[in-house]
Amino acid sequence: MNDFPPAFKSIIAVSPVPMAIVDTNMCYLAVSDKWVSFYDLENIELIGKSHYEVFPEIEMRWKNIHAACLNGKDQSCNEDRFERADGTIIWLKWEVRHWLDDAGNIGGMMMYSEDVTGSANITMNEKRFQLFMDELPGLCWITDYHGILKYANKCFFDNFHLPAETLGKNLTEIFGEDIANATQLNNKTILQTGENKEFHQTLRDSHGHPQYYKTYKFLFRDKDGEGNMVGAISFNITKRIKLEEELHQSEAQFKQAFEHSLIGMALISPEGRWKKVNKSLSQILGYTEAELNLLTIQDITHPEDMESSISILENLATGKIEEMKYEKRYIHKDGQPVWVVIAATMLYDVTGHPLHYVSQIEDITKRKEIENDLVLSEKKYRTIFENVQDVFYQTDQQGIVTEISPSIELHSGYPRHEIIGMPVANFYYYPQDRERIIEELQINGFVIDFEVRLKTKNEELRYASVNARLIVENGSVVGTEGSMRDVTTRRFHENALRALNTELTASNEQKNKLFSIIGHDLRNPISGSLQLLNLTLMDFESSSADDVHAYLSVMKTELSNANDLLEDLLTWAKSQFNALSFNPVEVRDLSALMHKCIQTVLPMAVKKDIEIVQSVKGDSLLYVDRGMLETIIRNLLSNAVKFTHEGGTIILKASAGQNEVRFSVKDTGIGIPRDKLSELFNKHSNYTTFGTIGEKGTGLGLSLCYDFVLKHGGQLWAESEEGIGSTFYFTIPQTPKD
């Protein structure tokens, strides 16, 4: 502080501007009287006191400026905002400079400040005005009474594509004589009357398109207060004009659509009063527009729909919902209910206050009647669908079940929900049935009473009769539908009836065969014997003993044959009607049994000089019905004798195997044609032929043999070659049949 010259302190004290000198610690060394008075510091001892103690409100930015100056960086500002501790705002022009001590070091700082609040406000207001005018979305300009352009904002220059040098020029020079004259005429009116005026102007842009302006002109006074200038603000209202035109057209179109719409339309007040209705709505409700204008929607709403209708309108009015489509009933003027579907929305004014409902109202009374009929029809269909015993079904194009009646569970054991979504092929017992029905559907498009075999959940076989057709939509097959009826019981009855018919046919054949044998084979020998007996009696006295003996011998032979035939016939008849008892016994001496059978046919063999050879091999113990076994062997031997030429040989053989005994009768006879071998054991064939010397067969023998072998659980078959001979084989199990 001592380094600062005292004389200089005196000079500073009388300085005409606020000034202060501080040391490096910001403590005052000297201040001017103007500094003291400017900052109202008269009662404060400043010398030696810190600047920041005197001005505690100083912001950090000032402190940074001071610190920079004490480091050698001087600064200044022509306009800067400074807020005092009491909230007072002043604008300062300030400057800070460092000073050097005798040693050349920075000894402190000199601070200068000047109040420029007045000039700063003027400058700021001008800037704010200019900024405001440039940002204004309208054209602003000022002209004097001579038509000279004194001021224009940015929008003015941009809109007319004018340079800044345009200021100061005459309007005629800027816009041409026509526009200038019209403008001057308006300006004179403003200058003469002093009243604000509104004008509409039309100008064309650079593309020749009309642009519409709305201009406000007013008297503008100069700095001396004289009203010799005219201010103007103009807005381009081209878009608004076009919007108004479009709105007008839209309103006209709405009115046209409103009046001539084929569905009812109405404007309804928030309270529910009919404000405007069209002809279609009048026709729907039976009221004229004038009559409806006197009513509210509550007056003609069906009582059952009143509560819900009011609730919807309240929600629209309060903005809870923006639009709504719903069904309700009105009461027609004639008292009948009218079903309608309403599409309603609420329109609001600019303040958000509800104006009116806009409603489109369509008469759906007939549709409702159809829907009600459809519901009843659906209910009836559903009742039939769920209770009918037949099964109704639908499948898609891939054969997936899409619908099936609940009765399916009764027939298949599958609940309805387990079948829907499954391939229908899963339920066929035989896949070929599925293939057959698909082929038929593809050919004809439908099937009627088509029988298929299905399987239940327990894999049981069920027969079903199917009626089905292809479902065609837009020319394409989309699936099948049809019905199924369980015909398992019917099929079983048919099978049983078919079996009975088969048995009856066989019985009739057996009867016819029996009658044939009785009427021919049995009657002929008896009739012949009676004729011989009658001839013998009539010629007895004249006949010799040799003649009578010859007659009686022939009669004995015929009657013996008839007796054998009768025995076979009775045995066969019993076997056919299951009246023949089956009594297996133990047979040890099979050779003796075979010898006995040979002796029975030996006379026939001797007569034809045929040799019969017997052969038994192995253990011959058997459990058989002795009578049946003898009948089998005897008949096969008898047939062999019958079809073997004189001097031939027959071999009867029995050989024991592991579990059975095989018998064979081999002859050297005429043989059997190959095509007749398959008919020998066919009960429906009755194949027979004459022996080598005219012996007549009945066809019963082989039939008896076949039945008796089967009763024992064995098999019977034959091998033959024409002209060489035949061999008949049969087997008898050694273990008795259960």
XYZ file of C-alpha atoms in Angstrom:
738
model
C 0.000 0.000 0.000
C 2.906 2.256 0.784
C 4.078 1.826 -2.804
C 1.019 3.636 -4.105
C 1.781 7.413 -4.489
C -0.227 9.609 -2.059
C -0.598 12.338 -4.636
C -2.183 9.868 -7.011
C -4.654 8.983 -4.268
C -5.728 12.625 -4.128
C -6.204 12.722 -7.874
C -8.352 9.636 -7.761
C -10.458 11.067 -4.944
C -11.605 13.959 -7.119
C -12.091 11.854 -10.275
C -15.389 12.627 -12.046
C -16.163 8.889 -12.477
C -16.547 6.045 -9.963
C -13.027 4.647 -9.480
C -11.212 2.550 -6.858
C -7.650 1.250 -6.368
C -7.086 -2.086 -4.550
C -3.988 -4.105 -3.686
C -3.376 -7.728 -4.554
C -5.598 -8.742 -1.619
C -8.495 -6.720 -3.033
C -8.234 -4.221 -0.162
C -9.000 -0.571 -0.961
C -6.011 1.801 -1.370
C -7.934 4.739 -2.828
C -11.479 5.533 -3.985
C -13.122 8.459 -5.788
C -15.941 10.426 -4.267
C -18.069 9.316 -7.222
C -17.388 5.654 -6.224
C -18.619 6.366 -2.688
C -21.751 8.198 -3.818
C -22.504 5.838 -6.731
C -22.541 2.769 -4.483
C -24.022 4.575 -1.404
C -20.903 3.939 0.731
C -20.780 7.350 2.597
C -20.857 5.934 6.122
C -18.314 3.191 5.542
C -14.559 3.466 6.075
C -13.303 1.855 2.867
C -9.504 2.235 2.931
C -7.928 -1.037 4.011
C -11.208 -2.938 3.832
C -11.727 -5.824 1.384
C -13.751 -5.133 -1.707
C -15.611 -8.438 -1.207
C -16.488 -7.450 2.366
C -18.037 -4.234 1.088
C -19.855 -6.048 -1.762
C -20.749 -9.547 -0.421
C -23.228 -9.955 -3.296
C -20.449 -10.115 -5.861
C -20.834 -13.183 -8.050
C -18.056 -15.677 -8.732
C -17.691 -14.465 -12.296
C -16.591 -11.037 -10.988
C -14.096 -12.683 -8.689
C -12.712 -14.624 -11.656
C -12.361 -11.363 -13.609
C -10.525 -9.734 -10.676
C -8.204 -12.745 -10.278
C -7.366 -12.678 -13.996
C -6.563 -8.947 -13.808
C -4.246 -9.427 -10.826
C -2.469 -11.987 -13.034
C -1.976 -9.344 -15.699
C -5.131 -9.723 -17.843
C -6.978 -6.400 -18.112
C -10.656 -6.503 -19.148
C -13.560 -4.160 -19.946
C -17.258 -4.226 -20.936
C -19.593 -1.517 -22.246
C -22.813 -3.091 -20.891
C -22.939 -5.599 -18.067
C -25.682 -6.528 -15.665
C -24.998 -6.071 -11.934
C -27.469 -7.004 -9.235
C -27.054 -5.281 -5.830
C -27.668 -6.988 -2.491
C -31.067 -5.246 -2.232
C -32.150 -6.689 -5.601
C -31.520 -3.524 -7.588
C -30.437 -4.162 -11.168
C -28.036 -1.727 -12.791
C -26.117 -1.852 -16.030
C -22.463 -0.984 -15.839
C -19.768 0.085 -18.227
C -16.623 -1.131 -16.467
C -12.889 -1.636 -16.860
C -10.214 -3.272 -14.675
C -6.435 -2.649 -15.091
C -3.475 -3.873 -13.062
C -0.818 -1.433 -11.801
C 2.900 -2.034 -11.118
C 4.877 -1.143 -8.037
C 8.377 0.421 -8.056
C 9.882 -3.025 -8.483
C 7.837 -3.622 -11.619
C 5.575 -6.197 -9.998
C 1.765 -6.147 -10.061
C 0.813 -4.174 -7.009
C -2.932 -4.303 -7.395
C -5.823 -3.354 -9.620
C -7.624 -0.185 -10.674
C -11.416 -0.557 -11.084
C -13.580 1.846 -13.101
C -17.359 1.653 -13.515
C -20.097 3.853 -14.997
C -23.886 3.531 -14.785
C -25.244 3.103 -18.341
C -28.607 1.688 -17.307
C -30.588 4.261 -19.331
C -28.776 3.836 -22.628
C -28.630 0.074 -22.129
C -32.400 -0.143 -21.747
C -32.909 1.871 -24.885
C -30.542 -0.315 -26.845
C -32.057 -3.446 -25.398
C -35.608 -2.351 -26.164
C -34.610 -1.599 -29.729
C -33.030 -5.041 -30.048
C -36.011 -6.729 -28.478
C -38.355 -4.818 -30.756
C -36.302 -5.775 -33.803
C -36.131 -9.418 -32.683
C -39.850 -9.491 -32.004
C -40.700 -7.926 -35.346
C -38.380 -10.285 -37.230
C -39.952 -13.308 -35.579
C -43.479 -12.100 -36.204
C -45.112 -14.384 -38.847
C -46.537 -11.360 -40.622
C -45.301 -8.524 -42.762
C -44.532 -5.270 -40.824
C -43.477 -1.974 -42.378
C -43.608 1.803 -41.847
C -43.894 4.460 -44.560
C -43.944 8.238 -44.280
C -46.487 10.510 -45.858
C -44.398 10.638 -49.048
C -44.541 6.866 -49.490
C -40.934 6.289 -48.460
C -40.272 2.911 -46.795
C -38.867 3.742 -43.357
C -38.882 0.300 -41.727
C -39.644 -3.321 -42.643
C -39.198 -6.589 -40.795
C -37.505 -9.754 -41.995
C -40.781 -11.372 -43.138
C -41.426 -8.331 -45.380
C -38.060 -8.616 -47.104
C -38.270 -12.440 -47.402
C -41.829 -12.461 -48.715
C -41.114 -9.948 -51.507
C -37.514 -11.078 -52.023
C -36.190 -7.559 -51.372
C -32.648 -6.558 -50.279
C -32.020 -4.514 -47.140
C -31.106 -1.540 -49.355
C -34.789 -1.205 -50.173
C -35.234 0.937 -47.017
C -35.457 4.613 -47.896
C -36.879 3.975 -51.358
C -40.291 5.014 -52.628
C -43.088 2.414 -52.838
C -43.519 3.161 -56.543
C -39.912 2.250 -57.111
C -40.299 -0.949 -55.057
C -43.701 -2.305 -56.172
C -44.725 -0.367 -59.205
C -47.191 2.430 -59.742
C -50.463 0.470 -59.372
C -49.676 -1.056 -56.023
C -48.007 2.132 -54.798
C -51.025 4.296 -55.703
C -53.415 1.920 -53.926
C -51.164 1.890 -50.860
C -50.831 5.689 -50.816
C -54.608 6.051 -51.059
C -55.013 3.870 -47.962
C -52.208 5.742 -46.187
C -53.885 9.103 -46.829
C -57.072 7.828 -45.273
C -55.145 6.774 -42.139
C -53.229 10.071 -41.978
C -56.389 12.149 -42.433
C -58.669 10.299 -40.042
C -56.125 9.017 -37.534
C -58.191 5.830 -37.275
C -56.953 2.265 -37.626
C -58.195 0.509 -40.767
C -58.363 -3.081 -42.067
C -57.785 -3.858 -45.741
C -57.831 -7.022 -47.921
C -55.431 -7.295 -50.803
C -54.673 -9.889 -53.456
C -51.163 -10.205 -54.897
C -49.624 -12.809 -57.125
C -46.466 -14.623 -56.129
C -43.488 -15.365 -58.347
C -45.335 -18.341 -59.826
C -48.391 -16.295 -60.672
C -50.557 -17.827 -57.957
C -52.891 -15.457 -56.096
C -51.959 -14.704 -52.474
C -54.507 -13.177 -50.134
C -53.462 -10.683 -47.413
C -55.284 -9.099 -44.517
C -53.600 -5.785 -43.593
C -54.021 -3.579 -40.504
C -52.860 0.050 -40.874
C -52.514 2.635 -38.090
C -51.088 6.079 -37.473
C -47.417 5.877 -36.416
C -45.876 8.855 -34.652
C -42.247 9.816 -35.063
C -39.862 10.724 -32.241
C -41.238 14.248 -32.107
C -44.751 12.941 -31.663
C -45.940 14.003 -35.079
C -48.313 11.576 -36.855
C -46.735 11.755 -40.260
C -46.069 8.011 -40.753
C -48.254 4.942 -41.297
C -47.500 1.555 -39.725
C -48.810 -1.643 -41.237
C -49.024 -5.288 -40.239
C -50.152 -7.762 -42.889
C -50.805 -11.522 -42.704
C -50.966 -13.974 -45.573
C -54.421 -15.554 -45.236
C -54.252 -17.649 -48.425
C -54.310 -20.942 -46.506
C -57.175 -19.757 -44.340
C -59.143 -18.672 -47.407
C -58.562 -22.075 -48.989
C -59.498 -23.835 -45.754
C -62.683 -21.789 -45.579
C -63.484 -22.740 -49.143
C -62.761 -26.402 -48.416
C -64.822 -26.200 -45.233
C -67.664 -24.664 -47.181
C -67.437 -27.428 -49.764
C -67.168 -30.024 -46.994
C -70.230 -28.627 -45.288
C -72.110 -28.706 -48.565
C -71.016 -32.284 -49.198
C -71.918 -33.275 -45.632
C -75.323 -31.691 -46.013
C -75.844 -33.498 -49.311
C -74.706 -36.825 -47.818
C -76.736 -36.196 -44.674
C -79.978 -35.520 -46.510
C -79.693 -38.276 -49.102
C -78.019 -41.033 -47.077
C -79.743 -44.424 -47.300
C -79.207 -44.942 -43.578
C -80.594 -42.738 -40.830
C -78.454 -39.787 -39.707
C -79.044 -37.339 -36.895
C -77.500 -34.519 -34.890
C -78.507 -34.863 -31.245
C -77.907 -32.397 -28.425
C -75.986 -33.522 -25.311
C -79.339 -33.624 -23.524
C -80.641 -36.113 -26.088
C -82.874 -33.800 -28.134
C -83.169 -34.379 -31.865
C -81.619 -31.285 -33.524
C -81.528 -32.471 -37.130
C -82.579 -35.737 -38.804
C -82.625 -36.935 -42.412
C -85.405 -38.555 -44.402
C -84.117 -42.088 -43.925
C -84.315 -41.768 -40.140
C -87.828 -40.347 -40.386
C -88.825 -43.394 -42.422
C -87.198 -45.760 -39.897
C -88.973 -44.213 -36.899
C -92.222 -43.107 -38.600
C -91.937 -39.485 -37.380
C -91.443 -36.366 -39.460
C -88.414 -34.194 -38.755
C -90.665 -31.566 -37.158
C -92.179 -34.208 -34.845
C -88.757 -35.530 -33.845
C -87.527 -32.000 -33.084
C -90.115 -31.910 -30.312
C -88.902 -35.212 -28.819
C -85.817 -36.566 -27.106
C -84.202 -39.947 -27.724
C -85.460 -40.974 -24.290
C -89.047 -40.429 -25.480
C -88.807 -43.142 -28.142
C -86.210 -45.534 -26.641
C -87.452 -48.980 -25.662
C -87.761 -49.141 -21.848
C -85.491 -52.186 -21.609
C -82.700 -50.325 -23.437
C -83.080 -46.992 -21.626
C -80.439 -47.444 -18.928
C -77.676 -48.696 -21.219
C -78.491 -46.043 -23.843
C -78.251 -43.157 -21.357
C -74.991 -44.566 -19.961
C -73.416 -44.641 -23.429
C -74.479 -41.054 -24.191
C -73.066 -39.820 -20.865
C -69.727 -41.518 -21.554
C -69.576 -39.869 -24.976
C -70.470 -36.446 -23.553
C -67.849 -36.634 -20.778
C -65.150 -37.903 -23.120
C -64.747 -41.304 -21.470
C -65.213 -42.798 -24.911
C -64.651 -41.056 -28.240
C -67.038 -43.127 -30.344
C -69.383 -46.045 -29.894
C -71.250 -48.570 -31.989
C -74.098 -50.373 -30.297
C -77.516 -51.946 -30.851
C -80.745 -50.815 -29.254
C -84.487 -50.602 -29.811
C -86.580 -47.540 -30.597
C -90.362 -47.439 -30.468
C -91.860 -46.717 -33.885
C -94.650 -44.184 -34.131
C -97.068 -47.100 -34.589
C -95.867 -48.614 -31.305
C -93.784 -51.446 -32.751
C -90.165 -51.943 -31.632
C -87.486 -51.095 -34.193
C -84.025 -52.655 -33.848
C -81.208 -50.327 -34.934
C -77.419 -50.292 -34.862
C -76.022 -46.875 -33.956
C -72.568 -45.472 -34.664
C -72.243 -42.328 -32.543
C -69.547 -39.790 -31.758
C -69.563 -36.504 -29.832
C -68.363 -33.240 -31.383
C -66.861 -30.551 -29.119
C -66.264 -26.820 -29.546
C -62.823 -25.193 -29.188
C -63.262 -24.976 -25.409
C -63.971 -28.694 -25.123
C -67.660 -28.169 -24.476
C -69.846 -30.886 -26.099
C -71.809 -29.577 -29.095
C -73.864 -32.524 -30.331
C -73.816 -36.230 -31.112
C -73.392 -37.286 -34.732
C -75.232 -40.580 -35.129
C -75.629 -43.010 -38.010
C -78.641 -45.212 -37.429
C -79.328 -48.360 -39.471
C -82.535 -50.368 -39.285
C -81.642 -54.003 -38.480
C -85.119 -55.215 -37.482
C -85.303 -57.779 -40.284
C -81.782 -58.948 -39.546
C -82.715 -59.395 -35.895
C -85.752 -61.430 -36.887
C -83.526 -63.597 -39.065
C -81.002 -63.902 -36.223
C -83.739 -64.926 -33.800
C -84.989 -67.501 -36.288
C -81.425 -68.620 -36.756
C -80.940 -68.956 -32.998
C -84.080 -71.062 -32.758
C -82.969 -73.094 -35.748
C -79.513 -73.485 -34.222
C -81.093 -74.543 -30.938
C -83.226 -77.132 -32.703
C -80.246 -78.301 -34.717
C -78.119 -78.466 -31.563
C -80.809 -80.474 -29.788
C -81.006 -82.902 -32.699
C -77.216 -82.910 -33.063
C -76.678 -83.756 -29.401
C -79.472 -86.303 -28.989
C -79.824 -88.170 -32.276
C -78.462 -91.695 -32.242
C -76.851 -91.388 -35.661
C -73.416 -89.743 -35.717
C -72.996 -86.502 -37.680
C -69.467 -85.403 -38.541
C -67.358 -82.984 -40.563
C -63.723 -83.201 -41.680
C -61.375 -80.780 -43.380
C -59.544 -81.392 -46.661
C -56.782 -83.319 -44.865
C -59.282 -85.681 -43.228
C -59.040 -84.114 -39.753
C -62.272 -84.318 -37.751
C -63.559 -80.760 -37.182
C -66.989 -81.597 -35.747
C -68.803 -84.686 -34.528
C -71.982 -85.279 -32.562
C -71.817 -86.440 -28.925
C -73.536 -89.731 -29.840
C -70.156 -90.973 -31.069
C -69.280 -91.900 -27.487
C -72.226 -94.312 -27.323
C -71.013 -96.200 -30.386
C -67.234 -95.980 -30.108
C -66.377 -95.246 -26.487
C -64.484 -92.088 -27.559
C -65.655 -88.803 -25.974
C -66.359 -86.123 -28.562
C -63.386 -83.962 -27.516
C -60.933 -86.850 -28.035
C -61.977 -87.293 -31.669
C -62.079 -83.640 -32.794
C -58.699 -82.733 -34.247
C -57.736 -86.349 -34.965
C -57.322 -87.909 -38.461
C -60.453 -89.868 -39.381
C -58.194 -92.622 -40.744
C -57.313 -93.525 -37.131
C -60.766 -94.995 -36.592
C -60.993 -97.411 -39.535
C -60.566 -101.079 -38.666
C -59.309 -101.806 -42.169
C -57.433 -99.023 -44.068
C -58.816 -100.256 -47.385
C -62.307 -99.177 -46.291
C -61.018 -95.597 -46.029
C -59.429 -95.882 -49.466
C -62.660 -97.214 -50.978
C -64.821 -94.410 -49.590
C -62.331 -91.711 -50.693
C -62.290 -93.162 -54.211
C -66.094 -93.185 -54.325
C -66.292 -89.581 -53.082
C -63.748 -88.420 -55.648
C -65.703 -90.084 -58.464
C -69.283 -89.190 -57.509
C -68.920 -86.495 -54.870
C -71.085 -88.467 -52.451
C -71.739 -91.936 -51.041
C -75.052 -93.453 -49.871
C -75.355 -96.349 -47.439
C -71.665 -97.105 -47.852
C -70.662 -99.794 -45.364
C -67.323 -99.473 -43.563
C -65.702 -101.240 -40.635
C -64.664 -99.056 -37.732
C -62.968 -99.745 -34.437
C -63.964 -98.663 -30.958
C -61.711 -97.306 -28.267
C -61.320 -100.922 -27.106
C -60.320 -102.038 -30.633
C -63.669 -103.780 -31.199
C -65.030 -104.138 -34.724
C -68.149 -102.116 -35.535
C -70.006 -101.922 -38.832
C -71.287 -98.497 -39.938
C -73.402 -97.299 -42.840
C -72.113 -93.926 -44.114
C -73.907 -91.209 -46.060
C -71.436 -88.457 -46.968
C -70.696 -85.698 -49.469
C -67.853 -83.382 -50.390
C -68.001 -79.784 -49.081
C -67.226 -77.428 -51.962
C -66.593 -73.690 -51.489
C -65.636 -71.341 -54.316
C -65.057 -74.309 -56.576
C -62.616 -76.038 -54.203
C -63.131 -79.060 -51.965
C -62.635 -77.960 -48.341
C -63.767 -81.115 -46.564
C -66.492 -83.712 -46.138
C -69.603 -84.012 -44.019
C -72.057 -86.810 -43.434
C -73.700 -89.178 -41.019
C -72.938 -92.659 -39.784
C -75.317 -95.283 -38.457
C -74.143 -98.239 -36.402
C -75.330 -101.341 -38.274
C -73.295 -103.873 -36.313
C -76.376 -105.613 -34.905
C -78.002 -105.639 -38.315
C -74.834 -107.016 -39.855
C -74.607 -109.766 -37.238
C -78.248 -110.629 -37.878
C -77.576 -110.685 -41.614
C -74.587 -112.959 -41.058
C -76.663 -115.227 -38.846
C -79.450 -115.237 -41.414
C -76.940 -115.969 -44.156
C -75.589 -118.858 -42.100
C -79.119 -120.131 -41.556
C -79.802 -119.820 -45.262
C -76.619 -121.741 -45.959
C -77.677 -124.435 -43.527
C -81.180 -124.470 -44.982
C -79.779 -124.740 -48.488
C -77.537 -127.589 -47.368
C -80.493 -129.179 -45.608
C -82.580 -128.875 -48.759
C -79.749 -130.383 -50.774
C -79.457 -133.183 -48.252
C -83.201 -133.702 -48.388
C -83.155 -133.739 -52.181
C -80.220 -136.117 -52.091
C -82.064 -138.328 -49.586
C -85.187 -138.338 -51.728
C -83.108 -139.116 -54.803
C -81.475 -142.070 -53.116
C -84.738 -143.331 -51.682
C -86.579 -142.763 -54.956
C -83.973 -144.335 -57.161
C -81.134 -146.268 -55.550
C -83.210 -147.852 -52.791
C -86.472 -148.318 -54.668
C -84.937 -149.998 -57.725
C -83.438 -153.072 -55.961
C -86.575 -153.558 -53.867
C -88.816 -153.138 -56.923
C -86.647 -155.556 -58.911
C -86.737 -158.127 -56.087
C -90.528 -157.886 -55.895
C -90.809 -158.479 -59.638
C -88.545 -161.555 -59.416
C -90.549 -162.835 -56.462
C -93.802 -162.347 -58.332
C -92.363 -164.077 -61.407
C -91.161 -166.962 -59.280
C -94.532 -167.413 -57.628
C -96.418 -167.256 -60.919
C -94.096 -169.740 -62.597
C -93.284 -171.764 -59.508
C -94.909 -175.056 -60.626
C -93.236 -175.032 -64.021
C -89.878 -173.774 -62.720
C -87.099 -176.148 -61.783
C -85.292 -176.056 -58.481
C -82.229 -174.505 -60.159
C -84.353 -171.713 -61.635
C -85.938 -170.930 -58.274
C -82.511 -171.014 -56.642
C -81.171 -168.593 -59.268
C -84.120 -166.224 -58.750
C -83.719 -166.272 -55.010
C -79.943 -165.711 -55.286
C -80.513 -162.566 -57.402
C -83.194 -161.365 -54.980
C -80.814 -161.944 -52.053
C -78.102 -159.906 -53.738
C -80.457 -157.011 -54.557
C -81.980 -156.978 -51.105
C -78.546 -157.210 -49.513
C -77.385 -154.195 -51.528
C -80.550 -152.347 -50.597
C -79.962 -153.199 -46.947
C -76.362 -151.895 -47.113
C -77.589 -148.767 -48.813
C -80.248 -148.282 -46.196
C -77.669 -148.671 -43.412
C -75.395 -146.098 -45.067
C -78.340 -143.839 -45.608
C -79.386 -143.977 -41.976
C -75.831 -143.437 -40.804
C -75.390 -140.466 -43.158
C -78.697 -138.941 -42.100
C -77.738 -139.193 -38.435
C -74.382 -137.542 -39.124
C -76.012 -134.684 -41.020
C -78.409 -133.911 -38.217
C -75.856 -134.486 -35.441
C -77.900 -137.421 -34.153
C -75.024 -139.883 -34.457
C -73.247 -140.427 -31.154
C -69.456 -140.266 -31.022
C -67.976 -142.870 -28.664
C -64.182 -143.234 -28.944
C -62.723 -146.377 -27.396
C -59.299 -147.905 -27.212
C -58.485 -150.069 -30.246
C -55.347 -152.180 -29.931
C -55.836 -154.813 -32.666
C -56.041 -152.543 -35.696
C -55.125 -155.420 -38.004
C -58.223 -157.408 -36.955
C -60.478 -154.381 -37.507
C -59.049 -153.890 -40.990
C -59.483 -157.637 -41.768
C -63.139 -157.444 -40.740
C -63.676 -154.518 -43.145
C -62.009 -156.443 -45.973
C -64.309 -159.425 -45.389
C -67.325 -157.159 -45.835
C -66.331 -156.205 -49.398
C -64.585 -159.462 -50.263
C -67.550 -160.966 -52.211
C -67.535 -157.957 -54.518
C -63.754 -158.260 -54.959
C -63.887 -162.016 -55.607
C -66.575 -161.467 -58.211
C -64.161 -159.105 -60.072
C -61.065 -161.215 -59.286
C -59.524 -158.268 -57.342
C -56.850 -158.927 -54.735
C -56.992 -156.934 -51.454
C -53.704 -156.658 -49.543
C -53.498 -155.533 -45.899
C -50.475 -153.856 -44.204
C -50.016 -152.420 -40.660
C -46.765 -150.760 -39.469
C -45.820 -149.442 -36.045
C -47.753 -149.096 -32.796
C -51.396 -149.251 -33.779
C -52.989 -148.197 -30.459
C -55.859 -145.783 -31.205
C -58.742 -144.041 -29.447
C -61.509 -144.011 -32.057
C -65.197 -144.548 -32.553
C -64.920 -148.131 -33.772
C -68.087 -148.064 -35.881
C -67.080 -144.846 -37.607
C -63.574 -146.123 -38.386
C -65.035 -149.325 -39.860
C -67.474 -147.256 -41.958
C -64.606 -145.110 -43.287
C -62.448 -148.120 -44.263
C -65.382 -150.124 -45.657
C -66.580 -147.263 -47.880
C -63.094 -146.525 -49.210
C -62.561 -150.251 -49.970
C -66.015 -150.523 -51.593
C -65.243 -147.528 -53.840
C -61.836 -148.989 -54.729
C -63.448 -152.321 -55.745
C -66.108 -150.501 -57.746
C -63.604 -148.506 -59.831
C -60.924 -151.203 -60.258
C -60.892 -153.456 -63.311
C -61.086 -157.221 -63.015
C -57.802 -158.742 -61.899
C -56.673 -155.504 -60.206
C -55.098 -154.957 -56.769
C -56.128 -152.912 -53.719
C -53.721 -152.171 -50.841
C -55.083 -151.212 -47.409
C -52.263 -149.784 -45.276
C -51.961 -148.266 -41.784
C -48.699 -146.735 -40.516
C -48.194 -145.146 -37.108
C -46.471 -141.757 -36.923
C -45.449 -139.566 -33.977
C -48.938 -138.408 -32.992
C -51.233 -140.042 -35.524
C -51.925 -143.091 -37.654
C -52.084 -142.624 -41.405
C -54.420 -144.897 -43.392
C -54.374 -145.322 -47.147
C -56.456 -147.270 -49.707
C -54.612 -147.574 -53.010
C -56.148 -149.137 -56.142
C -55.120 -149.789 -59.697
C -58.421 -148.533 -61.083
C -59.515 -146.017 -63.641
C -58.427 -142.948 -61.656
C -60.195 -139.613 -61.172
C -60.001 -136.641 -63.555
C -57.871 -133.801 -62.151
C -60.717 -131.294 -62.391
C -62.993 -133.577 -60.328
C -60.573 -134.136 -57.444
C -61.581 -130.830 -55.801
C -65.280 -131.864 -55.895
C -64.861 -135.179 -54.074
C -65.259 -133.728 -50.583
C -67.532 -130.797 -51.498
C -70.929 -131.449 -49.946
C -72.586 -129.270 -52.542
C -71.098 -131.191 -55.455
C -72.579 -134.721 -55.030
C -70.121 -136.015 -57.659
C -70.597 -139.729 -58.542
C -70.112 -142.057 -61.515
C -70.525 -145.737 -62.552
C -68.022 -148.490 -61.686
C -66.030 -150.577 -64.126
C -68.944 -153.045 -64.618
C -71.730 -150.489 -64.306
C -71.927 -150.263 -60.484
C -73.961 -147.220 -59.413
C -72.748 -145.090 -56.496
C -74.813 -142.779 -54.269
C -72.170 -140.266 -53.367
C -72.892 -140.861 -49.675
C -69.794 -142.889 -48.917
C -67.155 -140.187 -49.269
C -69.388 -137.671 -47.511
C -69.661 -140.030 -44.540
C -65.921 -140.655 -44.575
C -65.168 -136.920 -44.608
C -67.507 -136.184 -41.676
C -66.261 -139.111 -39.561
C -62.603 -138.220 -40.133
C -63.289 -134.623 -39.073
C -65.040 -135.838 -35.915
C -61.817 -137.527 -34.931
C -59.773 -134.411 -35.683
C -58.074 -135.925 -38.711
C -57.776 -135.103 -42.402
C -58.960 -136.833 -45.608
C -57.505 -136.289 -49.083
C -56.925 -138.100 -52.361
C -54.277 -138.425 -55.077
C -55.141 -139.820 -58.492
C -53.955 -140.199 -62.057
C -56.319 -141.279 -64.813
C -55.676 -144.816 -66.109
C -53.184 -145.531 -63.295
C -55.323 -145.517 -60.165
C -56.206 -143.570 -57.014
C -55.023 -143.411 -53.395
C -57.236 -142.106 -50.580
C -55.472 -141.025 -47.384
C -56.877 -140.169 -43.967
C -55.310 -139.601 -40.554
C -56.591 -140.386 -37.070
C -54.836 -138.766 -34.071
C -53.619 -141.279 -31.510
C -54.752 -138.948 -28.710
C -58.559 -138.851 -28.453
C -60.202 -135.581 -29.515
C -61.561 -133.479 -26.638
